[in-house]
CSV table of C-alpha atoms in Angstrom, one decimal:
chain,number,residue,atom,x,y,z
A,152,MET,CA,18.1,-6.8,-18.2
A,153,ARG,CA,15.2,-6.9,-20.7
A,154,LYS,CA,13.5,-3.5,-21.1
A,155,GLY,CA,10.3,-3.4,-19.1
A,156,MET,CA,11.1,-6.4,-16.9
A,157,LEU,CA,11.0,-4.3,-13.7
A,158,GLU,CA,7.9,-2.4,-14.7
A,159,ILE,CA,5.7,-5.0,-13.0
A,160,PHE,CA,6.9,-3.6,-9.7
A,161,TYR,CA,6.5,0.1,-10.6
A,162,PRO,CA,3.9,1.9,-8.5
A,163,ASP,CA,1.3,4.0,-10.3
A,164,HIS,CA,1.9,6.9,-7.8
A,165,GLU,CA,4.3,7.8,-5.0
A,166,ALA,CA,3.5,9.7,-1.9
A,167,GLU,CA,5.6,10.9,1.0
A,168,ASP,CA,3.2,9.1,3.4
A,169,ALA,CA,-0.3,7.7,3.6
A,170,TYR,CA,-1.5,10.8,5.4
A,171,GLY,CA,-0.7,13.2,2.6
A,172,ILE,CA,-2.6,11.6,-0.3
A,173,ALA,CA,-5.3,13.8,-1.8
A,174,TYR,CA,-8.2,11.4,-0.8
A,175,GLU,CA,-10.9,13.9,-1.6
A,176,ARG,CA,-9.5,14.1,-5.2
A,177,LEU,CA,-9.4,10.3,-5.4
A,178,TYR,CA,-13.0,10.1,-4.4
A,179,ALA,CA,-14.0,12.8,-6.9
A,180,GLU,CA,-12.2,10.8,-9.6
A,181,GLY,CA,-14.3,7.7,-8.8
A,182,GLY,CA,-12.4,6.0,-6.1
A,183,ARG,CA,-14.6,4.2,-3.6
A,184,GLY,CA,-12.4,1.6,-1.8
A,185,LEU,CA,-9.0,1.9,-0.2
A,186,ILE,CA,-6.8,-1.0,0.8
A,187,PHE,CA,-4.0,-0.2,3.2
A,188,ASP,CA,-1.0,-2.1,4.5
A,189,ILE,CA,-0.5,-1.4,8.2
A,190,ASP,CA,3.2,-1.8,9.3
A,191,ASN,CA,5.4,1.1,8.1
A,192,THR,CA,2.6,2.4,6.0
A,193,LEU,CA,0.2,3.7,8.7
A,194,VAL,CA,2.4,3.3,11.9
A,195,PRO,CA,5.9,2.0,12.7
A,196,HIS,CA,6.2,-1.8,12.5
A,197,GLY,CA,4.2,-3.4,15.4
A,198,ALA,CA,2.9,-0.1,16.8
A,199,PRO,CA,-0.8,0.2,17.7
A,200,ALA,CA,-3.1,2.6,15.9
A,201,ASP,CA,-2.3,6.2,16.9
A,202,GLN,CA,-4.5,9.3,16.8
A,203,ARG,CA,-3.3,10.2,13.4
A,204,ALA,CA,-4.4,6.8,12.0
A,205,VAL,CA,-7.8,7.0,13.8
A,206,GLU,CA,-8.4,10.6,12.4
A,207,LEU,CA,-7.4,9.5,8.9
A,208,PHE,CA,-10.0,6.7,8.8
A,209,GLU,CA,-12.6,9.0,10.3
A,210,ARG,CA,-11.9,11.4,7.4
A,211,LEU,CA,-12.0,8.6,4.8
A,212,ARG,CA,-15.4,7.5,6.1
A,213,LYS,CA,-16.7,11.1,5.9
A,214,ILE,CA,-15.5,11.4,2.3
A,215,GLY,CA,-17.4,8.2,1.5
A,216,PHE,CA,-14.6,5.6,1.2
A,217,ARG,CA,-14.8,2.0,2.4
A,218,THR,CA,-11.5,0.6,3.7
A,219,VAL,CA,-9.8,-2.7,4.3
A,220,LEU,CA,-6.5,-3.3,6.1
A,221,LEU,CA,-4.5,-6.0,4.2
A,222,SER,CA,-1.6,-7.5,6.2
A,223,ASN,CA,0.5,-10.6,6.1
A,224,ASN,CA,0.7,-10.4,9.9
A,225,ARG,CA,-1.4,-12.5,12.3
A,226,GLU,CA,-4.8,-11.7,13.6
A,227,PRO,CA,-3.7,-10.6,17.1
A,228,ARG,CA,-1.7,-7.8,15.3
A,229,VAL,CA,-4.3,-6.8,12.7
A,230,LYS,CA,-7.7,-7.1,14.5
A,231,PRO,CA,-7.1,-4.6,17.3
A,232,PHE,CA,-5.6,-2.1,14.8
A,233,ALA,CA,-8.6,-2.5,12.5
A,234,GLN,CA,-11.0,-2.1,15.5
A,235,ASP,CA,-9.3,1.1,16.6
A,236,VAL,CA,-9.5,2.7,13.2
A,237,GLY,CA,-12.9,1.2,12.3
A,238,SER,CA,-11.9,-0.7,9.2
A,239,GLY,CA,-12.4,-4.1,7.7
A,240,TYR,CA,-9.3,-6.3,7.7
A,241,ILE,CA,-7.7,-9.4,6.3
A,242,PHE,CA,-4.8,-11.0,8.2
A,243,LYS,CA,-2.3,-13.5,6.9
A,244,ALA,CA,-3.1,-12.1,3.5
A,245,GLY,CA,-0.4,-13.9,1.5
A,246,LYS,CA,0.6,-10.8,-0.4
A,247,PRO,CA,1.6,-10.5,-3.2
A,248,GLY,CA,-1.0,-13.2,-4.1
A,249,ARG,CA,-4.1,-11.8,-5.7
A,250,LYS,CA,-6.7,-13.7,-3.6
A,251,ALA,CA,-6.6,-11.3,-0.6
A,252,TYR,CA,-6.8,-8.2,-2.7
A,253,GLU,CA,-9.9,-9.7,-4.5
A,254,LYS,CA,-11.4,-10.6,-1.1
A,255,ALA,CA,-10.8,-7.0,0.1
A,256,MET,CA,-12.7,-5.6,-2.9
A,257,GLU,CA,-15.5,-8.1,-2.2
A,258,LEU,CA,-15.7,-6.9,1.5
A,259,MET,CA,-15.9,-3.3,0.3
A,260,GLY,CA,-18.2,-3.9,-2.6
A,261,THR,CA,-15.7,-2.4,-5.0
A,262,CYS,CA,-14.0,-3.5,-8.2
A,263,GLN,CA,-10.5,-2.9,-9.8
A,264,GLU,CA,-11.6,0.4,-11.4
A,265,ASP,CA,-12.6,2.1,-8.1
A,266,THR,CA,-10.1,0.6,-5.7
A,267,VAL,CA,-6.8,2.1,-4.7
A,268,PHE,CA,-4.0,0.4,-2.7
A,269,VAL,CA,-1.6,2.2,-0.3
A,270,GLY,CA,1.5,0.4,0.9
A,271,ASP,CA,5.3,0.8,1.6
A,272,GLN,CA,6.7,-2.3,-0.1
A,273,LEU,CA,7.2,-2.9,-3.8
A,274,PHE,CA,7.5,-6.7,-3.8
A,275,THR,CA,4.5,-7.5,-1.7
A,276,ASP,CA,2.1,-4.5,-1.5
A,277,VAL,CA,2.5,-2.9,-4.9
A,278,TRP,CA,3.2,-6.0,-6.9
A,279,GLY,CA,0.2,-7.8,-5.5
A,280,ALA,CA,-2.1,-4.9,-6.1
A,281,LYS,CA,-0.8,-4.4,-9.7
A,282,ARG,CA,-1.3,-8.1,-10.4
A,283,THR,CA,-4.9,-7.6,-9.4
A,284,GLY,CA,-5.4,-4.6,-11.5
A,285,ILE,CA,-5.6,-2.1,-8.7
A,286,VAL,CA,-4.1,1.4,-8.8
A,287,THR,CA,-1.2,1.7,-6.4
A,288,TYR,CA,0.4,4.3,-4.1
A,289,LEU,CA,3.9,3.6,-2.8
A,290,VAL,CA,4.6,5.5,0.4
A,291,LYS,CA,7.9,5.9,2.1
A,292,PRO,CA,8.4,3.6,5.2
A,293,ILE,CA,7.5,5.4,8.4
A,294,HIS,CA,10.3,4.0,10.4
A,295,PRO,CA,13.8,2.8,9.3
A,296,LYS,CA,14.0,-0.1,11.9
A,297,GLU,CA,12.7,-3.2,10.1
A,298,GLU,CA,13.1,-7.0,10.2
A,299,ILE,CA,16.1,-8.4,8.4
A,300,GLN,CA,14.1,-9.9,5.5
A,301,ILE,CA,12.5,-6.5,4.9
A,302,VAL,CA,15.9,-4.8,5.0
A,303,LEU,CA,17.2,-7.1,2.3
A,304,LYS,CA,14.1,-6.5,0.2
A,305,ARG,CA,14.6,-2.7,0.6
A,306,ARG,CA,18.0,-3.0,-1.1
A,307,LEU,CA,16.4,-4.6,-4.1
A,308,GLU,CA,13.6,-2.0,-4.0
A,309,ARG,CA,16.2,0.7,-4.3
A,310,ILE,CA,17.4,-0.8,-7.6
A,311,VAL,CA,13.8,-1.0,-9.0
A,312,LEU,CA,13.0,2.5,-7.9
A,313,PHE,CA,16.2,3.8,-9.5
A,314,PHE,CA,15.0,2.6,-12.9
A,315,TYR,CA,11.4,3.7,-12.2
A,316,HIS,CA,12.6,7.3,-11.4
A,317,ARG,CA,14.9,7.3,-14.4
A,318,GLN,CA,12.0,6.3,-16.7
A,319,ARG,CA,9.8,9.0,-15.2
A,320,ARG,CA,12.4,11.6,-15.8
A,321,LYS,CA,12.8,10.5,-19.4
A,322,LYS,CA,9.0,10.8,-19.9
A,323,GLY,CA,9.1,14.2,-18.2
A,324,ARG,CA,6.8,13.4,-15.3
């Protein structure tokens, strides 16, 4: 495999979950817009917004962030979640295509330099954000039970993450 071939999928940052990211620091460093995946990033796949998600989005608003939920799911899944947490949203986003990421920034009034993406999948979430020039956070999936096509992608993700972590160790990060 050609050196660097997998790097297009490497996240800029990793976090245990979306709730443990230092958002205050991100804001202090110039971040103004946050784009989130929903399923397995904020709640288990298909679950409604829970108290933790509602409190996170309240905290983000108090800090000064604008937010958009970006999901490949249909509107009946995405809209109620967005209403419950008080966020903008885009459904049937077509991730990893760039168009929806660009639309999310337009909705928030942000640009590549002050927008951050948080998601749990390399080949849709992270790759799409990176293709758009947005800083990425890869979080661990909340729940292990997933649809078969995602289970198969997770196996490929493990390979990419192996090389990513090996490269980071070599660089001493």
